[in-house]
Amino acid sequence: MSDMDAHLLIVDDDERIRTLLQKFLMRNGFLVTAARDAAHARRILSGLDFDLIVLDVMMPGEDGLELTKSLRETRAVPILLLTAKGDTGNRIEGLEAGADDYLAKPFEPKELLLRINAILRRMPDAPADQATPKVLGLGGIRYDMERGEMWQGEDLVRLTATEMQLMKIFSAECNAPISRAKLVEELGRDRGQAQERAVDVQITRLRRKIEEDPKQPRYLQTVRGAGYMLAPD
């Protein structure tokens, strides 16, 4: 995906911040729509699709975490959370809700821009030739490597942008362990233990979509001292 083609939705109850973000991101080539709260965002989303949502956590009424959880039931659009709470526990809570990344307030606008671009780069491009897809079998799950799609029977399994990128990373190195540090690097995140713990959360979420028993994974395995490994049929 070309970042310059992306349509973003900004959701923040602070009018000043919302307006500043909208103007800044539009100056940097994005098409930007803004919503004042979760209810407003839902009305917009009922008629439009977006490439990424920038969502404030602390909002009156339905907050950003609740909206993220709800959207994840039907949508795979990438979500970047803005939060005034910067400790690791709150960040993990956001990732568990289904967010792809988070940014603690106050932040530099340039950092927001970098994170948005990093997320959009992780979105898979549509393949030019889809005639002979390479498919991995994961029990009752099929993963199409070329399309970046996961299927259960005739049903498409919805993946977040981060889950798509993880599957792309693992499927490129099947049956070989990949360290948490390498996964952090491949995902375009800053290095550190907090980010490695965030990867663990993403792995847990992905296992729920792949494994019959996520607590005893057969396909997305933990390799002691080495990281994680995808072991297809």
CSV table of C-alpha atoms in Angstrom, one decimal:
chain,number,residue,atom,x,y,z
A,1,MET,CA,0.0,0.0,0.0
A,2,SER,CA,1.2,3.5,-0.8
A,3,ASP,CA,1.0,5.6,2.4
A,4,MET,CA,0.0,8.6,0.2
A,5,ASP,CA,-3.2,6.7,-0.8
A,6,ALA,CA,-4.3,5.9,2.8
A,7,HIS,CA,-7.5,7.2,4.3
A,8,LEU,CA,-7.2,7.6,8.1
A,9,LEU,CA,-9.9,8.1,10.7
A,10,ILE,CA,-9.0,10.2,13.8
A,11,VAL,CA,-11.2,9.7,16.9
A,12,ASP,CA,-10.5,12.1,19.8
A,13,ASP,CA,-12.9,14.0,22.0
A,14,ASP,CA,-10.5,16.9,22.4
A,15,GLU,CA,-11.3,19.2,19.5
A,16,ARG,CA,-8.0,21.0,19.6
A,17,ILE,CA,-6.0,17.8,19.4
A,18,ARG,CA,-8.3,16.3,16.8
A,19,THR,CA,-8.0,19.4,14.5
A,20,LEU,CA,-4.2,19.6,14.9
A,21,LEU,CA,-3.8,15.9,14.1
A,22,GLN,CA,-6.1,16.2,11.1
A,23,LYS,CA,-4.2,19.2,9.6
A,24,PHE,CA,-0.8,17.6,10.3
A,25,LEU,CA,-1.6,14.3,8.7
A,26,MET,CA,-3.3,16.0,5.7
A,27,ARG,CA,-0.1,18.1,5.2
A,28,ASN,CA,1.7,14.8,5.1
A,29,GLY,CA,-0.3,13.4,2.2
A,30,PHE,CA,-3.1,11.5,3.9
A,31,LEU,CA,-6.8,11.7,3.4
A,32,VAL,CA,-8.2,12.2,6.9
A,33,THR,CA,-11.7,12.0,8.5
A,34,ALA,CA,-12.2,13.0,12.1
A,35,ALA,CA,-14.8,11.9,14.7
A,36,ARG,CA,-15.5,13.5,18.1
A,37,ASP,CA,-16.3,10.3,20.0
A,38,ALA,CA,-17.0,6.5,19.5
A,39,ALA,CA,-20.7,7.0,18.5
A,40,HIS,CA,-19.6,9.5,15.8
A,41,ALA,CA,-16.9,7.1,14.6
A,42,ARG,CA,-19.5,4.3,14.4
A,43,ARG,CA,-21.7,6.4,12.2
A,44,ILE,CA,-18.8,7.3,9.9
A,45,LEU,CA,-17.7,3.6,9.8
A,46,SER,CA,-21.1,2.5,8.8
A,47,GLY,CA,-20.6,4.1,5.4
A,48,LEU,CA,-16.8,4.2,4.9
A,49,ASP,CA,-13.8,1.9,5.0
A,50,PHE,CA,-10.5,3.2,6.3
A,51,ASP,CA,-6.9,2.0,6.0
A,52,LEU,CA,-6.1,2.9,9.6
A,53,ILE,CA,-7.8,4.3,12.7
A,54,VAL,CA,-6.0,6.6,15.2
A,55,LEU,CA,-8.1,6.2,18.4
A,56,ASP,CA,-7.9,8.0,21.7
A,57,VAL,CA,-8.4,5.7,24.7
A,58,MET,CA,-9.8,8.2,27.3
A,59,MET,CA,-13.1,9.4,25.9
A,60,PRO,CA,-16.5,9.9,27.6
A,61,GLY,CA,-19.1,7.2,27.0
A,62,GLU,CA,-17.6,4.3,25.1
A,63,ASP,CA,-13.9,4.6,25.5
A,64,GLY,CA,-11.2,3.6,23.0
A,65,LEU,CA,-10.5,0.1,24.4
A,66,GLU,CA,-14.2,-0.8,24.2
A,67,LEU,CA,-14.5,0.5,20.7
A,68,THR,CA,-11.4,-1.4,19.7
A,69,LYS,CA,-12.8,-4.7,21.1
A,70,SER,CA,-16.1,-4.1,19.3
A,71,LEU,CA,-14.5,-3.3,15.9
A,72,ARG,CA,-12.3,-6.4,16.1
A,73,GLU,CA,-15.4,-8.5,16.0
A,74,THR,CA,-16.1,-7.5,12.4
A,75,ARG,CA,-13.1,-5.5,11.1
A,76,ALA,CA,-9.3,-6.0,10.5
A,77,VAL,CA,-8.5,-2.3,10.0
A,78,PRO,CA,-5.3,-1.4,11.8
A,79,ILE,CA,-5.8,0.6,15.0
A,80,LEU,CA,-3.3,2.9,16.7
A,81,LEU,CA,-4.2,3.8,20.2
A,82,LEU,CA,-3.4,7.2,21.8
A,83,THR,CA,-3.2,6.9,25.6
A,84,ALA,CA,-2.3,9.2,28.5
A,85,LYS,CA,-1.4,6.1,30.4
A,86,GLY,CA,2.1,5.1,29.6
A,87,ASP,CA,2.8,2.2,31.8
A,88,THR,CA,3.3,-1.3,30.4
A,89,GLY,CA,0.1,-2.7,31.9
A,90,ASN,CA,-2.1,-0.2,30.1
A,91,ARG,CA,-0.2,-0.8,26.8
A,92,ILE,CA,-0.7,-4.5,27.1
A,93,GLU,CA,-4.4,-4.0,27.8
A,94,GLY,CA,-4.6,-2.0,24.5
A,95,LEU,CA,-2.9,-4.8,22.5
A,96,GLU,CA,-5.1,-7.4,24.1
A,97,ALA,CA,-8.1,-5.4,23.0
A,98,GLY,CA,-6.9,-5.7,19.4
A,99,ALA,CA,-4.8,-2.6,18.8
A,100,ASP,CA,-1.8,-2.9,16.5
A,101,ASP,CA,0.2,-0.2,18.2
A,102,TYR,CA,0.0,2.5,20.9
A,103,LEU,CA,1.5,5.9,21.5
A,104,ALA,CA,1.5,7.6,24.9
A,105,LYS,CA,0.6,11.2,25.2
A,106,PRO,CA,2.2,13.7,25.0
A,107,PHE,CA,4.0,12.7,21.8
A,108,GLU,CA,5.8,14.3,18.9
A,109,PRO,CA,3.7,14.5,15.7
A,110,LYS,CA,6.6,13.1,13.8
A,111,GLU,CA,6.6,10.0,15.9
A,112,LEU,CA,2.9,9.5,15.2
A,113,LEU,CA,3.6,9.8,11.5
A,114,LEU,CA,6.4,7.3,11.7
A,115,ARG,CA,4.2,4.8,13.5
A,116,ILE,CA,1.4,5.2,11.1
A,117,ASN,CA,3.7,4.7,8.1
A,118,ALA,CA,5.2,1.6,9.8
A,119,ILE,CA,1.8,0.0,10.3
A,120,LEU,CA,0.7,0.8,6.7
A,121,ARG,CA,3.9,-0.8,5.4
A,122,ARG,CA,3.1,-4.0,7.2
A,123,MET,CA,-0.2,-4.3,5.3
A,124,PRO,CA,0.3,-6.9,2.6
A,125,ASP,CA,0.0,-5.8,-1.1
A,126,ALA,CA,-2.4,-7.6,-3.3
A,127,PRO,CA,-0.3,-10.1,-5.4
A,128,ALA,CA,-0.1,-9.5,-9.2
A,129,ASP,CA,-0.7,-13.1,-10.0
A,130,GLN,CA,-3.0,-15.2,-7.9
A,131,ALA,CA,-3.3,-18.2,-10.2
A,132,THR,CA,-1.2,-20.7,-8.1
A,133,PRO,CA,-1.4,-19.7,-4.5
A,134,LYS,CA,0.9,-21.4,-2.0
A,135,VAL,CA,-1.2,-22.6,0.9
A,136,LEU,CA,-0.1,-23.9,4.3
A,137,GLY,CA,-2.3,-26.4,6.2
A,138,LEU,CA,-2.8,-25.7,10.0
A,139,GLY,CA,-5.3,-28.4,10.9
A,140,GLY,CA,-8.7,-27.0,10.0
A,141,ILE,CA,-7.0,-23.7,9.0
A,142,ARG,CA,-5.6,-22.8,5.6
A,143,TYR,CA,-3.2,-19.9,5.1
A,144,ASP,CA,-2.7,-18.5,1.6
A,145,MET,CA,0.9,-17.2,1.6
A,146,GLU,CA,0.5,-15.1,-1.5
A,147,ARG,CA,-2.7,-13.4,-0.6
A,148,GLY,CA,-1.9,-13.2,3.1
A,149,GLU,CA,-5.4,-14.7,3.9
A,150,MET,CA,-6.4,-17.3,6.4
A,151,TRP,CA,-9.4,-19.5,5.9
A,152,GLN,CA,-11.4,-21.9,8.0
A,153,GLY,CA,-13.5,-23.9,5.6
A,154,GLU,CA,-15.3,-21.4,3.5
A,155,ASP,CA,-15.0,-18.6,6.1
A,156,LEU,CA,-12.3,-15.9,5.9
A,157,VAL,CA,-10.5,-15.6,9.3
A,158,ARG,CA,-10.2,-11.9,10.1
A,159,LEU,CA,-6.6,-10.9,10.9
A,160,THR,CA,-5.3,-7.6,12.2
A,161,ALA,CA,-2.4,-5.9,10.4
A,162,THR,CA,0.0,-7.1,13.0
A,163,GLU,CA,-1.3,-10.7,12.8
A,164,MET,CA,-1.0,-10.6,9.0
A,165,GLN,CA,2.7,-9.5,9.3
A,166,LEU,CA,3.4,-12.2,11.9
A,167,MET,CA,2.0,-14.9,9.6
A,168,LYS,CA,4.1,-13.5,6.7
A,169,ILE,CA,7.2,-13.7,8.9
A,170,PHE,CA,6.5,-17.2,10.2
A,171,SER,CA,5.4,-18.6,6.8
A,172,ALA,CA,8.6,-17.4,5.2
A,173,GLU,CA,10.6,-19.5,7.7
A,174,CYS,CA,8.4,-22.5,8.5
A,175,ASN,CA,9.8,-25.1,11.0
A,176,ALA,CA,12.5,-22.7,12.1
A,177,PRO,CA,12.3,-20.9,15.5
A,178,ILE,CA,12.3,-17.1,15.3
A,179,SER,CA,13.4,-15.1,18.4
A,180,ARG,CA,11.2,-12.5,20.1
A,181,ALA,CA,13.9,-9.9,19.4
A,182,LYS,CA,13.8,-10.7,15.7
A,183,LEU,CA,10.0,-10.5,15.6
A,184,VAL,CA,10.1,-7.1,17.3
A,185,GLU,CA,12.6,-5.9,14.7
A,186,GLU,CA,10.6,-7.4,11.7
A,187,LEU,CA,7.5,-5.7,13.1
A,188,GLY,CA,9.3,-2.3,13.0
A,189,ARG,CA,9.1,-1.8,16.7
A,190,ASP,CA,11.6,-0.3,19.1
A,191,ARG,CA,13.7,-2.9,20.9
A,192,GLY,CA,13.2,-3.7,24.5
A,193,GLN,CA,11.6,-6.1,27.0
A,194,ALA,CA,8.3,-4.3,26.9
A,195,GLN,CA,8.0,-4.8,23.1
A,196,GLU,CA,9.0,-8.4,23.5
A,197,ARG,CA,6.1,-8.8,26.0
A,198,ALA,CA,3.9,-7.1,23.5
A,199,VAL,CA,4.9,-9.7,20.9
A,200,ASP,CA,3.9,-12.4,23.4
A,201,VAL,CA,0.4,-10.9,23.5
A,202,GLN,CA,0.1,-10.8,19.7
A,203,ILE,CA,1.2,-14.5,19.6
A,204,THR,CA,-1.5,-15.4,22.2
A,205,ARG,CA,-4.1,-13.6,20.1
A,206,LEU,CA,-2.9,-15.3,16.9
A,207,ARG,CA,-3.0,-18.7,18.5
A,208,ARG,CA,-6.7,-18.3,19.4
A,209,LYS,CA,-7.4,-18.1,15.6
A,210,ILE,CA,-5.1,-21.0,14.6
A,211,GLU,CA,-5.1,-23.6,17.4
A,212,GLU,CA,-7.9,-25.9,18.6
A,213,ASP,CA,-6.4,-25.6,22.1
A,214,PRO,CA,-4.4,-22.3,22.3
A,215,LYS,CA,-3.0,-23.3,25.7
A,216,GLN,CA,-1.4,-26.4,24.0
A,217,PRO,CA,-0.4,-25.1,20.6
A,218,ARG,CA,0.3,-27.6,17.9
A,219,TYR,CA,1.1,-25.2,15.0
A,220,LEU,CA,2.5,-22.0,16.5
A,221,GLN,CA,4.9,-23.5,19.0
A,222,THR,CA,7.1,-22.0,21.7
A,223,VAL,CA,10.7,-23.2,21.3
A,224,ARG,CA,12.3,-22.9,24.7
A,225,GLY,CA,15.2,-20.5,24.6
A,226,ALA,CA,14.8,-19.8,20.9
A,227,GLY,CA,11.4,-18.1,20.4
A,228,TYR,CA,8.4,-19.1,18.3
A,229,MET,CA,8.0,-21.5,15.4
A,230,LEU,CA,5.3,-22.1,12.8
A,231,ALA,CA,5.0,-25.9,12.1
A,232,PRO,CA,2.3,-26.5,9.4
A,233,ASP,CA,1.0,-29.9,8.4
